[in-house]
XYZ file of C-alpha atoms in Angstrom:
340
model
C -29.255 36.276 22.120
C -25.899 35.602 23.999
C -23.889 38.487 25.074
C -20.719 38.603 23.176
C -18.097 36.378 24.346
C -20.414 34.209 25.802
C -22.261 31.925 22.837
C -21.548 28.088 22.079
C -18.142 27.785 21.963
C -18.401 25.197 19.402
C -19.610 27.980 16.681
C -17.174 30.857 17.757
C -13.953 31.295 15.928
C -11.218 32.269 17.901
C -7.689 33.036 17.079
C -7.837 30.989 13.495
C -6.372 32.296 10.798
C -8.346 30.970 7.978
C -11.412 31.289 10.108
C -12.691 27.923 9.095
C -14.317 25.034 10.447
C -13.134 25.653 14.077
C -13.688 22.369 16.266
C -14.339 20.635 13.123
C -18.060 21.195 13.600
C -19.219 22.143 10.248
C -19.874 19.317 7.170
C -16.946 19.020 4.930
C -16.449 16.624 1.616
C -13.511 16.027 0.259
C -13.958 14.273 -3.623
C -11.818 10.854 -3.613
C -12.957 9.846 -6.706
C -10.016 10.734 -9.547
C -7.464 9.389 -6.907
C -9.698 6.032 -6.268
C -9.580 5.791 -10.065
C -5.931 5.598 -10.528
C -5.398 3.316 -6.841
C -7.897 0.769 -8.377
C -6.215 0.720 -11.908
C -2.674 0.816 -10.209
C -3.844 -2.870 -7.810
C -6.133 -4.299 -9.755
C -3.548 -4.248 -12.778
C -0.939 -6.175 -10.307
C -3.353 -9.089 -10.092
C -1.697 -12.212 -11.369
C -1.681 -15.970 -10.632
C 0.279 -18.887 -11.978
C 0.088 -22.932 -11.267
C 0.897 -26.179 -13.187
C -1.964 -25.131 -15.512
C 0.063 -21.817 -16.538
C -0.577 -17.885 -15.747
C -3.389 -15.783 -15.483
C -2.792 -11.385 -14.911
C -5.467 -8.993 -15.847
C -4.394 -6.775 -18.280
C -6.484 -4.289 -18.805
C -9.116 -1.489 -16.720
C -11.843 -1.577 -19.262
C -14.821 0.569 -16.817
C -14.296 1.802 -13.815
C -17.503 3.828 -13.241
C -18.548 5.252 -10.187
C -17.671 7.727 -7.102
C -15.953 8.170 -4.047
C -16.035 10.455 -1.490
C -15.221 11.235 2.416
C -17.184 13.750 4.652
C -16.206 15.283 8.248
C -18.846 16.143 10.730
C -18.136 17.095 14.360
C -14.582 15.476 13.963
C -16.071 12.130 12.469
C -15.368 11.095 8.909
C -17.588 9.088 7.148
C -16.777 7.207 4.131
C -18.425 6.960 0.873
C -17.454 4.825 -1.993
C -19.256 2.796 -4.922
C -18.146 1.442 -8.280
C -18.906 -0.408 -11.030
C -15.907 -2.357 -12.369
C -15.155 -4.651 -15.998
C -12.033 -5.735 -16.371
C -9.589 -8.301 -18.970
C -7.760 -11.024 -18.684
C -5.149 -12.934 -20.339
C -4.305 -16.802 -19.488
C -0.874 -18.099 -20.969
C -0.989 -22.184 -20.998
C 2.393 -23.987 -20.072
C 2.136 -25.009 -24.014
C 1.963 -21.031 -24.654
C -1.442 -21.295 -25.915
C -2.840 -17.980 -24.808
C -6.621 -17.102 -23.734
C -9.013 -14.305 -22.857
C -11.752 -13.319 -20.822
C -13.259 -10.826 -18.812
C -13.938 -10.165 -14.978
C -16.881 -7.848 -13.372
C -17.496 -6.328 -10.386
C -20.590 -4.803 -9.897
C -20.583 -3.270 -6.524
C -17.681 -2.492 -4.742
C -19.582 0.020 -2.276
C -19.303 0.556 1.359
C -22.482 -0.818 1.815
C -20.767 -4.377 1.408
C -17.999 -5.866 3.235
C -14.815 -7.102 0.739
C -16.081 -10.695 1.185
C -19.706 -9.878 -0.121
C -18.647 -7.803 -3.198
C -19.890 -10.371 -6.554
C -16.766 -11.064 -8.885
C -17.779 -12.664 -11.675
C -15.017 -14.651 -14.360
C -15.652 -15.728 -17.287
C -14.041 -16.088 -21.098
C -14.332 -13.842 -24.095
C -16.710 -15.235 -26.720
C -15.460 -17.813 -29.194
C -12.772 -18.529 -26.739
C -12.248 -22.576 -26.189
C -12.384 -23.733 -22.350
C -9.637 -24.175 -20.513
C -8.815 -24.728 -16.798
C -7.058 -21.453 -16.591
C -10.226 -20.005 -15.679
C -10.692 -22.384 -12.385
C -7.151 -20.709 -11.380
C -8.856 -17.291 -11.500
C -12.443 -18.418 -10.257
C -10.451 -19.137 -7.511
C -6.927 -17.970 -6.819
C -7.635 -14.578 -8.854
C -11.142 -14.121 -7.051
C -8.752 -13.951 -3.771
C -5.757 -11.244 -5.124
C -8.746 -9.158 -6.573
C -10.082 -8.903 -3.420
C -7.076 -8.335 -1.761
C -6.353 -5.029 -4.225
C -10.305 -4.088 -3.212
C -9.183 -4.267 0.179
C -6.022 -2.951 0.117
C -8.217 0.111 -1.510
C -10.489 0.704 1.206
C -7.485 0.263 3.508
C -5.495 3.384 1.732
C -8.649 5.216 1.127
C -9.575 5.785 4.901
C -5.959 6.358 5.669
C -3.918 7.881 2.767
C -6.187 10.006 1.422
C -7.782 11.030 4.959
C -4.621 12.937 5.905
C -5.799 16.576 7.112
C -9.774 16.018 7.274
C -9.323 16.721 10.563
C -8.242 20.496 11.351
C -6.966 21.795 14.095
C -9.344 22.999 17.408
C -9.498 26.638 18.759
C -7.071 24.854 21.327
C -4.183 23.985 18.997
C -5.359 20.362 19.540
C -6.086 17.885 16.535
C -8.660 15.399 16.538
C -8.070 12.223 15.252
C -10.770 10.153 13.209
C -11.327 6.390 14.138
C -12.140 5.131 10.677
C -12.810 0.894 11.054
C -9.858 -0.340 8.829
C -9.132 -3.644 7.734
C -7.750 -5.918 10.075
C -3.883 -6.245 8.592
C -3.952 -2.192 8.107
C -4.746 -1.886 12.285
C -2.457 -4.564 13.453
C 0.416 -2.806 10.978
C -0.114 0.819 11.862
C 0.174 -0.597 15.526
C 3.242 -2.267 15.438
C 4.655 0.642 13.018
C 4.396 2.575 15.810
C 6.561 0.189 18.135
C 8.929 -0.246 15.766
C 9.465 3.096 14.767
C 10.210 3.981 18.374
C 13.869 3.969 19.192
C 16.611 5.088 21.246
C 17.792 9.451 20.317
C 19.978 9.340 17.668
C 23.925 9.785 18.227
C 25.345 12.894 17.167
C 27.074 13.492 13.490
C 31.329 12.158 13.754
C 30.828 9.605 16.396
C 31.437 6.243 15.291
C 29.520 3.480 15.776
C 29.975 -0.289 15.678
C 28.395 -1.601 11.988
C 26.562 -5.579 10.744
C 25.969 -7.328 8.267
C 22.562 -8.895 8.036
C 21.162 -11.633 4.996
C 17.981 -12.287 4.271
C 16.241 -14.810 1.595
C 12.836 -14.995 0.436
C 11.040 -16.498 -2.562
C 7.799 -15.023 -3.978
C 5.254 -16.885 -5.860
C 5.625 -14.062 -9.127
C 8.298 -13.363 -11.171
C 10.876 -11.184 -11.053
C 9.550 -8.399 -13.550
C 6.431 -7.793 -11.423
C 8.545 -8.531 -7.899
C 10.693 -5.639 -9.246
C 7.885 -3.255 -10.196
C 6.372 -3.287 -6.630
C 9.367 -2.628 -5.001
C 10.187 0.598 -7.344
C 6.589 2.177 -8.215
C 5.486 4.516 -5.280
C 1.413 3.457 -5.317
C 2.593 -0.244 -5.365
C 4.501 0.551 -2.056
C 2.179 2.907 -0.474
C 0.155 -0.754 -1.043
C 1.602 -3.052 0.977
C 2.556 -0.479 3.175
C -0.611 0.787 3.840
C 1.423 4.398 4.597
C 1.959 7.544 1.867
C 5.333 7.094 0.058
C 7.384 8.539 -2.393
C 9.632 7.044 -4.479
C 11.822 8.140 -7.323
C 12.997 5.352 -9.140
C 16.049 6.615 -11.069
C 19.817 6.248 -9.831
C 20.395 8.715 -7.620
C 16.685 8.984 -6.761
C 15.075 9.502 -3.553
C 12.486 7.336 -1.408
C 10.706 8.095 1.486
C 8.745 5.160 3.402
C 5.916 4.931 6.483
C 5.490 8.546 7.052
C 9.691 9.264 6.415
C 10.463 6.325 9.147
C 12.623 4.464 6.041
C 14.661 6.786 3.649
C 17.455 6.752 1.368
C 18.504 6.917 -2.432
C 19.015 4.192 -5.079
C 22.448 3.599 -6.068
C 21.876 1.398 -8.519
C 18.776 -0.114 -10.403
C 19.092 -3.050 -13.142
C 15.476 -4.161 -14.139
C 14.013 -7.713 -12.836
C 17.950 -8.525 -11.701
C 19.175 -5.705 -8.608
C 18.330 -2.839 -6.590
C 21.217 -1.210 -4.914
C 20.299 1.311 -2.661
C 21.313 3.742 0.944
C 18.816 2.847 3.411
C 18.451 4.426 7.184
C 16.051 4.439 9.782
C 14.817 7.836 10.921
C 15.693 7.175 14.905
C 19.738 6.356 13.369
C 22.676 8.206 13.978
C 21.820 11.562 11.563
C 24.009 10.668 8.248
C 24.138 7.302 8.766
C 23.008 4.818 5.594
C 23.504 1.145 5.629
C 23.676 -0.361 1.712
C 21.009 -2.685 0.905
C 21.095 -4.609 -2.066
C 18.289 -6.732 -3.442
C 19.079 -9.311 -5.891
C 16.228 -11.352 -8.032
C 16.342 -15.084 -9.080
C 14.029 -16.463 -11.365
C 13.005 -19.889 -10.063
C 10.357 -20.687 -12.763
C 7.176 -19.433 -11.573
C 8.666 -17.909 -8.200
C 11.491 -15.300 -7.967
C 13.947 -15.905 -4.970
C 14.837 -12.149 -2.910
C 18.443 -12.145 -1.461
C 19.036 -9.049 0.685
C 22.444 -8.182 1.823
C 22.451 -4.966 4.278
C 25.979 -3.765 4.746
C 26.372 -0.744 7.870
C 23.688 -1.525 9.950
C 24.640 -0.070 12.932
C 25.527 -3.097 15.500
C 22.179 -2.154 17.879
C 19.580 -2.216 15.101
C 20.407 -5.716 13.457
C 17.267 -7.765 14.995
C 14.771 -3.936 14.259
C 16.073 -3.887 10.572
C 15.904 -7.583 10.002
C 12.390 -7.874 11.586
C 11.627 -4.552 9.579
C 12.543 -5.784 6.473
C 10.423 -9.209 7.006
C 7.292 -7.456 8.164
C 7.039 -4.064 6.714
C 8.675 -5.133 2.943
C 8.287 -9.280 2.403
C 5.268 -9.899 4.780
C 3.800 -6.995 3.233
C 3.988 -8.170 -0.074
C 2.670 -11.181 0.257
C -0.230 -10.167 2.074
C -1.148 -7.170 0.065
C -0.622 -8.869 -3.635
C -1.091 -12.353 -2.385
C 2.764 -13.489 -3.224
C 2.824 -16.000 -0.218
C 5.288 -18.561 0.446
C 7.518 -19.892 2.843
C 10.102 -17.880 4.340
C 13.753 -19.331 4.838
């Protein structure tokens, strides 16, 4: 038996307050499945797709059975994840004839890769055919995967957030989780753009832009509006934890409290007026940003007028805004076309 003082470091706690898990060497689970339930119903619920044919959106969760969970060993998470998924459709002819039908997924598991997971479309019984289900064979087979991704993506960094406790040194160490592609390459550049000059003291002032923006979206301006004001739609596309509260006078918080500010003004599917800062800006200082929403039959034009941007951050907020918020978009909810 070691002499005290003197056994493997890795099962002696020192100087811990809660006296737990010290080096992160002992198993620990943490349950992900009530918050994969409402992630899943919150993306998979966004799905919709539109051409000359008409629109397709799935409109209702109908089983979402299954599990999730994530386990720590030695500093190392591993993921577990499986579920069983049924869920309706509605198709909306250009003639307004309307249609439905049903969509399963029988194993969304981390056993399979995004690509690999079966999604099977089909229409209700009794229901006549119609080429609206060749738009979601195809087009909707691609944004459903894109919310199952997206999922994975926020599982094994959203919810993984203190997994990892401290070491008897004070140290913390960091899991490597593999992540989809898009989620590495945007938590890498978050980083560089995040990373800016100290911030100017309160009462100096500081020469102020204008910057313009335009970008049209292939969805319309009800659902364009919805992402950019419910908190899991933006924690979505920007694969970070969020919080939003929208109401006037509410509060938002973006990529880990980089973006913040309060909305001045809110008028469904038209405007969002709102203060907006980056963190690294003078302290107190909030440009305006306004959003206004066009409906261009079957694709809503964005205009974005910033007002106070501080003169050496136009190029950071204008590249922000197109990467972080419109590429983002696109990407995660498959809203992709070209950018003016």
């Amino acid at each position: 038996m070691a002499k005290w003082g003197e056994g493997d470091p890795r099962w002696i706690v020192e100087q811990r307050a809660d006296a737990t898990n010290v080096n992160n060497w002992h198993w620990t689970e943490r349950d992900a499945s009530n918050w994969s339930t409402e992630k899943l119903k919150v993306l998979l619920l966004a799905v919709r797709v539109e051409n000359a044919e008409g629109a397709c959106e799935v409109t209702e969760v109908s089983k979402l059975d299954g599990e999730a969970s994530i386990n720590n060993r030695k500093g190392k998470l591993i993921f577990f994840y499986e579920w069983n998924i049924k869920l309706s459709w509605t198709g909306t002819s250009k003639s307004g004839v309307k249609y439905k039908g049903h969509v399963e997924i029988p194993n969304l598991s981390d056993e399979n890769d995004v690509d690999e997971v079966e999604v099977s479309i089909s229409l209700a019984k009794d229901e006549p055919d119609t080429n609206l289900v060749v738009l979601m064979k195809q087009e909707g087979t691609k944004k459903i995967r894109n919310a199952m991704s997206t999922y994975i993506s926020m599982l094994k960094t959203e919810f993984t957030q203190g997994m990892i406790l401290p070491t008897v040194n004070g140290e913390q160490t960091e899991p490597a989780p593999q992540l989809a592609a898009k989620a590495e390459d945007h938590k890498t550049t978050a980083s560089t753009v995040t990373a800016a000059p100290q911030s100017n003291p309160i009462g100096i002032k500081i020469p102020t832009c204008k910057i313009s923006l335009k970008d049209i979206f292939l969805t319309s301006p009800e659902e364009l509006y919805r992402i950019f004001t419910t908190q899991e739609m933006v924690q979505a596309f920007t694969h970070a934890p969020a919080i939003i509260e929208a109401d006037k006078g509410g509060k938002f918080h973006l990529l880990d409290g980089s973006v913040s500010g309060k909305f001045i003004d809110l008028v469904p599917e038209k405007q969002i007026v709102m203060k907006w800062r980056f963190k690294s800006w003078p302290s107190g200082h909030f440009a305006t940003v306004t959003l206004n929403f066009t409906d261009k039959g079957g694709e809503t034009e964005v205009r974005l007028e910033g007002k106070g941007i501080p003169s050496s951050e136009e190029e950071r907020t204008k590249q922000g805004w197109q990467r972080y918020y419109f590429e983002g978009i696109k990407q995660t909810f498959g809203y992709g076309a070209r950018l003016f």
